[in-house]
Amino acid sequence: MGAGFSALFISQEGLSSVSSSSPSLGDLPESCVASIIGYLDPPEICKVAKLNRAFRGASWADFVWESKLPPNYQILVDKILGVVPENLGKRDIYARLCGVNTLDGGAKKVWLDKSTGGVCMSISSKGLQITGIDDRRYWNHIPTLESRFCSIAYLQQIWWFEVEGEVEFPFPAGSYSVFFRLQLGRASKRFGRRICNSEHVHGWDIKPVRFQLWTSDGQYATSQCTLSDPGEWFHYHVGDFNVENSNSSTKIKLSMTQIDCTHTKGGLCLDSVVIYPSKFRERLKHEGFLKC
């Protein structure tokens, strides 16, 4: 953009001939600038706001940021932020929703993707129903910095593996994908280096794990996947669901099971369930974090 505007002020001799009376970016009407930057993504708007006073003022225009917010942002504000000042600008609302906001006593976290404004959600292992979680012979909650919840559920060994979850939330209209964030093996640090203990990893290569999801409006999805590659966190794709009505909450039930009792399985870290706009699947695939 800067190079394009500079080209307007090059003389025929190829030299810059900008005089004190020549027009500049600062002379553009703020309303005109706001109409232009409304076509940019939020990070780009924040960058061009540094150009001059006109761009800085335009970057705060409510109509610019209202176009970036989800259509049901007022419902999201009530659900996520609660009471907010009446005169809070749309840019500030966007910024607050982009922060990682906690729900249900810390069991869930919700935020807007800064670049797209898409709603994302993460449900901690403590917000899921896990068979045998209260018996320390099978499961333990382990503190870690590798989870946004600072804790994961670690399975040593079990015959009947079953994890279920449920969430009800006013997702904006669109398509969403559900994932379990899992890792085989228990990671730790030694002399500042990350290492993974795979001592208890077994049984996952015999039969695949089954993932399922149901929605309150009758949608259903299922997938199967063999857990593999110890030592790395992966997003295992459960399935997708669509939201058409942004003004009402969508209820989702989900599960992850491997209940073949002919063998035990263990050595699994369960961090969370995450719900992203479906177009994020390609991002996860490109980064190498996607399974199934």
Coordinates of C-alpha atoms in Angstrom, one line a residue:
M1 CA 0.0 0.0 0.0
G2 CA 2.8 2.4 0.9
A3 CA 4.6 1.9 -2.4
G4 CA 1.4 2.5 -4.3
F5 CA 0.7 5.8 -2.7
S6 CA 4.4 6.9 -3.0
A7 CA 4.1 6.3 -6.8
L8 CA 1.6 9.2 -7.0
F9 CA 4.3 11.6 -6.0
I10 CA 7.1 10.7 -8.4
S11 CA 8.0 13.4 -11.0
Q12 CA 8.8 12.8 -14.6
E13 CA 12.5 13.0 -13.8
G14 CA 11.9 10.0 -11.5
L15 CA 12.5 12.0 -8.4
S16 CA 10.2 12.6 -5.5
S17 CA 8.7 16.1 -5.8
V18 CA 6.4 16.2 -2.8
S19 CA 5.9 19.8 -1.7
S20 CA 4.4 21.1 1.5
S21 CA 1.2 21.7 -0.5
S22 CA 1.0 18.2 -2.0
P23 CA -1.7 15.9 -0.8
S24 CA -0.8 13.1 1.5
L25 CA -2.3 10.1 3.3
G26 CA -3.1 12.4 6.2
D27 CA -5.4 14.5 4.1
L28 CA -7.8 11.6 3.4
P29 CA -11.2 12.1 5.1
E30 CA -11.4 9.7 8.1
S31 CA -14.8 8.4 6.9
C32 CA -13.2 7.5 3.5
V33 CA -10.3 5.7 5.2
A34 CA -12.8 3.8 7.4
S35 CA -14.7 2.6 4.3
I36 CA -11.4 1.4 2.8
I37 CA -10.0 -0.4 5.8
G38 CA -13.3 -2.2 6.4
Y39 CA -12.2 -4.6 3.7
L40 CA -9.1 -5.6 5.6
D41 CA -8.7 -8.4 8.2
P42 CA -8.5 -7.2 11.8
P43 CA -4.7 -7.7 12.1
E44 CA -4.2 -5.6 9.0
I45 CA -6.5 -2.9 10.3
C46 CA -4.3 -2.7 13.5
K47 CA -1.2 -2.4 11.3
V48 CA -2.4 0.4 9.0
A49 CA -3.7 2.3 12.1
K50 CA 0.0 3.2 12.7
L51 CA 0.3 5.1 9.4
N52 CA -1.1 8.4 10.6
R53 CA -3.8 10.2 12.6
A54 CA -6.5 9.7 10.0
F55 CA -5.9 5.9 9.8
R56 CA -5.7 5.7 13.6
G57 CA -9.0 7.4 14.0
A58 CA -10.7 5.4 11.3
S59 CA -9.4 2.1 12.9
W60 CA -11.7 2.8 15.8
A61 CA -14.9 3.3 13.8
D62 CA -17.7 1.1 15.1
F63 CA -19.1 0.2 11.7
V64 CA -15.6 -1.2 10.7
W65 CA -15.5 -3.6 13.7
E66 CA -19.1 -4.5 13.8
S67 CA -18.6 -6.0 10.3
K68 CA -15.8 -8.2 11.9
L69 CA -17.9 -9.4 14.8
P70 CA -20.1 -12.5 14.6
P71 CA -23.7 -11.7 13.7
N72 CA -24.9 -12.7 17.2
Y73 CA -22.1 -10.9 19.0
Q74 CA -24.6 -9.3 21.5
I75 CA -25.7 -12.8 22.6
L76 CA -22.0 -13.8 22.9
V77 CA -21.2 -10.7 24.9
D78 CA -24.0 -11.6 27.4
K79 CA -22.9 -15.3 27.5
I80 CA -19.1 -14.8 27.7
L81 CA -18.4 -11.3 29.1
G82 CA -21.5 -10.7 31.1
V83 CA -22.0 -7.0 32.1
V84 CA -20.0 -4.5 29.9
P85 CA -20.1 -0.7 29.9
E86 CA -22.8 0.7 27.6
N87 CA -20.4 3.0 25.8
L88 CA -17.9 0.3 25.0
G89 CA -16.8 0.5 21.4
K90 CA -17.0 -2.3 18.9
R91 CA -13.2 -2.5 18.6
D92 CA -13.0 -3.1 22.4
I93 CA -15.7 -5.7 22.3
Y94 CA -13.8 -7.5 19.5
A95 CA -10.6 -7.4 21.6
R96 CA -12.3 -8.7 24.7
L97 CA -14.0 -11.6 22.8
C98 CA -10.6 -12.5 21.3
G99 CA -9.2 -12.9 24.8
V100 CA -9.4 -16.5 26.2
N101 CA -12.6 -16.2 28.3
T102 CA -13.5 -18.8 30.9
L103 CA -16.9 -20.5 31.3
D104 CA -18.4 -23.0 33.7
G105 CA -15.9 -22.6 36.5
G106 CA -12.9 -22.9 34.3
A107 CA -14.0 -26.1 32.5
K108 CA -14.5 -24.3 29.2
K109 CA -12.6 -21.5 27.4
V110 CA -14.1 -19.5 24.5
W111 CA -12.4 -17.0 22.2
L112 CA -12.7 -15.4 18.7
D113 CA -10.0 -16.1 16.2
K114 CA -8.2 -12.8 15.8
S115 CA -7.9 -13.0 12.1
T116 CA -11.3 -14.3 11.1
G117 CA -13.6 -13.6 14.0
G118 CA -14.6 -17.2 14.1
V119 CA -15.8 -18.7 17.5
C120 CA -13.5 -21.3 19.0
M121 CA -14.1 -23.4 22.2
S122 CA -12.0 -25.8 24.3
I123 CA -13.4 -28.1 26.9
S124 CA -10.9 -29.4 29.5
S125 CA -10.5 -33.0 30.5
K126 CA -12.1 -32.0 33.9
G127 CA -15.2 -30.9 32.0
L128 CA -15.6 -34.3 30.4
Q129 CA -17.1 -37.5 31.9
I130 CA -14.4 -40.1 32.0
T131 CA -15.0 -43.7 33.0
G132 CA -12.8 -44.6 36.0
I133 CA -11.4 -41.0 36.5
D134 CA -11.8 -41.2 40.2
D135 CA -9.7 -44.4 40.5
R136 CA -6.0 -43.5 40.6
R137 CA -5.1 -47.0 39.5
Y138 CA -6.3 -46.0 36.1
W139 CA -6.3 -42.2 35.7
N140 CA -4.4 -39.2 37.1
H141 CA -4.7 -35.5 36.6
I142 CA -1.3 -34.1 35.8
P143 CA -0.2 -30.5 35.8
T144 CA 1.5 -29.3 32.6
L145 CA 2.2 -26.2 30.7
E146 CA 1.3 -28.0 27.4
S147 CA -2.4 -27.4 28.0
R148 CA -4.3 -24.2 28.1
F149 CA -6.0 -25.6 31.2
C150 CA -2.6 -26.3 32.8
S151 CA -3.8 -29.9 33.5
I152 CA -4.4 -33.1 31.6
A153 CA -5.9 -36.5 32.3
Y154 CA -3.3 -39.3 32.0
L155 CA -4.4 -42.9 31.6
Q156 CA -2.0 -45.6 32.9
Q157 CA -4.1 -48.7 32.0
I158 CA -7.8 -49.6 31.6
W159 CA -10.0 -52.2 30.0
W160 CA -13.1 -50.1 29.3
F161 CA -12.2 -46.8 27.8
E162 CA -15.0 -44.2 27.5
V163 CA -15.0 -40.4 27.5
E164 CA -18.2 -38.4 27.0
G165 CA -18.9 -34.7 26.9
E166 CA -21.7 -32.2 26.4
V167 CA -21.9 -28.5 25.6
E168 CA -24.7 -26.0 24.9
F169 CA -23.6 -22.7 23.3
P170 CA -25.0 -20.0 20.9
F171 CA -22.5 -20.7 18.0
P172 CA -22.8 -18.2 15.1
A173 CA -24.2 -19.7 11.9
G174 CA -21.6 -21.7 10.0
S175 CA -19.9 -25.1 9.9
Y176 CA -17.8 -26.4 12.8
S177 CA -15.4 -29.3 13.4
V178 CA -14.9 -31.2 16.7
F179 CA -11.6 -32.6 17.8
F180 CA -10.1 -34.5 20.7
R181 CA -6.6 -33.3 21.6
L182 CA -4.6 -36.4 22.5
Q183 CA -1.1 -37.6 23.0
L184 CA 0.4 -41.0 23.5
G185 CA 3.1 -41.1 26.2
R186 CA 3.7 -38.8 29.1
A187 CA 5.9 -35.7 28.3
S188 CA 8.3 -34.1 30.8
K189 CA 11.5 -32.1 30.8
R190 CA 15.0 -33.2 31.6
F191 CA 17.9 -30.7 31.6
G192 CA 15.7 -28.3 29.8
R193 CA 14.8 -30.7 27.0
R194 CA 11.3 -32.2 26.3
I195 CA 11.2 -36.0 26.6
C196 CA 8.3 -38.4 26.3
N197 CA 7.9 -41.6 28.5
S198 CA 6.1 -44.2 26.4
E199 CA 6.4 -46.9 29.1
H200 CA 2.6 -47.3 29.5
V201 CA 1.6 -46.9 25.8
H202 CA -0.1 -50.1 24.6
G203 CA -3.3 -51.5 23.1
W204 CA -4.1 -48.6 20.8
D205 CA -2.8 -50.4 17.7
I206 CA -5.1 -53.4 18.1
K207 CA -8.5 -51.8 17.6
P208 CA -9.3 -48.2 16.5
V209 CA -10.9 -45.7 18.7
R210 CA -14.5 -44.6 17.8
F211 CA -15.5 -40.9 17.9
Q212 CA -19.1 -39.7 17.8
L213 CA -21.1 -36.5 18.0
W214 CA -24.8 -35.7 18.1
T215 CA -26.5 -32.3 18.0
S216 CA -29.9 -31.2 19.4
D217 CA -31.3 -30.7 15.8
G218 CA -30.6 -34.3 14.8
Q219 CA -27.1 -34.1 13.2
Y220 CA -24.8 -37.1 13.7
A221 CA -21.2 -37.8 12.8
T222 CA -18.8 -40.6 13.5
S223 CA -15.2 -41.6 12.7
Q224 CA -12.6 -44.2 13.7
C225 CA -8.9 -43.8 14.1
T226 CA -6.0 -45.8 15.4
L227 CA -4.0 -43.7 17.8
S228 CA -0.3 -43.5 16.9
D229 CA 2.9 -41.5 17.0
P230 CA 3.8 -41.2 20.7
G231 CA 5.2 -38.0 22.0
E232 CA 3.2 -35.5 19.9
W233 CA -0.1 -33.8 20.5
F234 CA -2.6 -34.4 17.7
H235 CA -6.2 -33.3 17.0
Y236 CA -8.3 -36.3 16.2
H237 CA -11.2 -35.3 14.1
V238 CA -14.6 -36.4 15.5
G239 CA -16.9 -34.9 12.8
D240 CA -18.6 -31.7 11.7
F241 CA -21.9 -30.0 12.5
N242 CA -23.7 -27.0 11.0
V243 CA -25.4 -24.1 12.7
E244 CA -28.2 -22.2 10.9
N245 CA -29.8 -20.2 13.7
S246 CA -27.4 -17.9 15.5
N247 CA -30.0 -16.7 18.0
S248 CA -30.5 -20.0 19.8
S249 CA -28.0 -22.4 21.5
T250 CA -26.8 -25.6 19.9
K251 CA -26.5 -28.6 22.2
I252 CA -23.8 -31.0 21.3
K253 CA -23.0 -34.5 22.8
L254 CA -19.7 -36.2 21.9
S255 CA -17.9 -39.4 22.8
M256 CA -14.6 -41.3 22.4
T257 CA -14.7 -45.0 23.1
Q258 CA -12.6 -48.2 22.8
I259 CA -14.6 -50.7 24.8
D260 CA -13.3 -54.0 23.5
C261 CA -12.4 -55.7 26.7
T262 CA -10.2 -58.4 25.1
H263 CA -7.2 -56.2 25.8
T264 CA -6.1 -53.3 28.0
K265 CA -4.9 -49.9 26.7
G266 CA -2.9 -47.2 28.4
G267 CA -0.3 -44.5 28.2
L268 CA -2.7 -41.8 26.9
C269 CA -2.8 -38.1 27.7
L270 CA -6.2 -36.5 27.2
D271 CA -6.1 -32.7 27.1
S272 CA -9.3 -31.4 25.8
V273 CA -12.1 -31.3 23.2
V274 CA -11.8 -28.4 20.8
I275 CA -14.5 -26.9 18.5
Y276 CA -13.2 -24.8 15.6
P277 CA -14.8 -23.3 12.4
S278 CA -14.4 -26.1 9.9
K279 CA -12.0 -24.2 7.6
F280 CA -9.4 -24.5 10.4
R281 CA -9.0 -28.2 9.5
E282 CA -6.7 -27.2 6.6
R283 CA -4.6 -25.1 9.0
L284 CA -4.2 -28.0 11.4
K285 CA -3.4 -30.4 8.5
H286 CA -0.8 -28.0 7.2
E287 CA 0.8 -27.7 10.6
G288 CA 0.9 -31.5 11.0
F289 CA -1.4 -31.7 14.0
L290 CA -4.4 -33.4 12.4
K291 CA -5.3 -37.1 12.6
C292 CA -8.3 -39.0 11.1

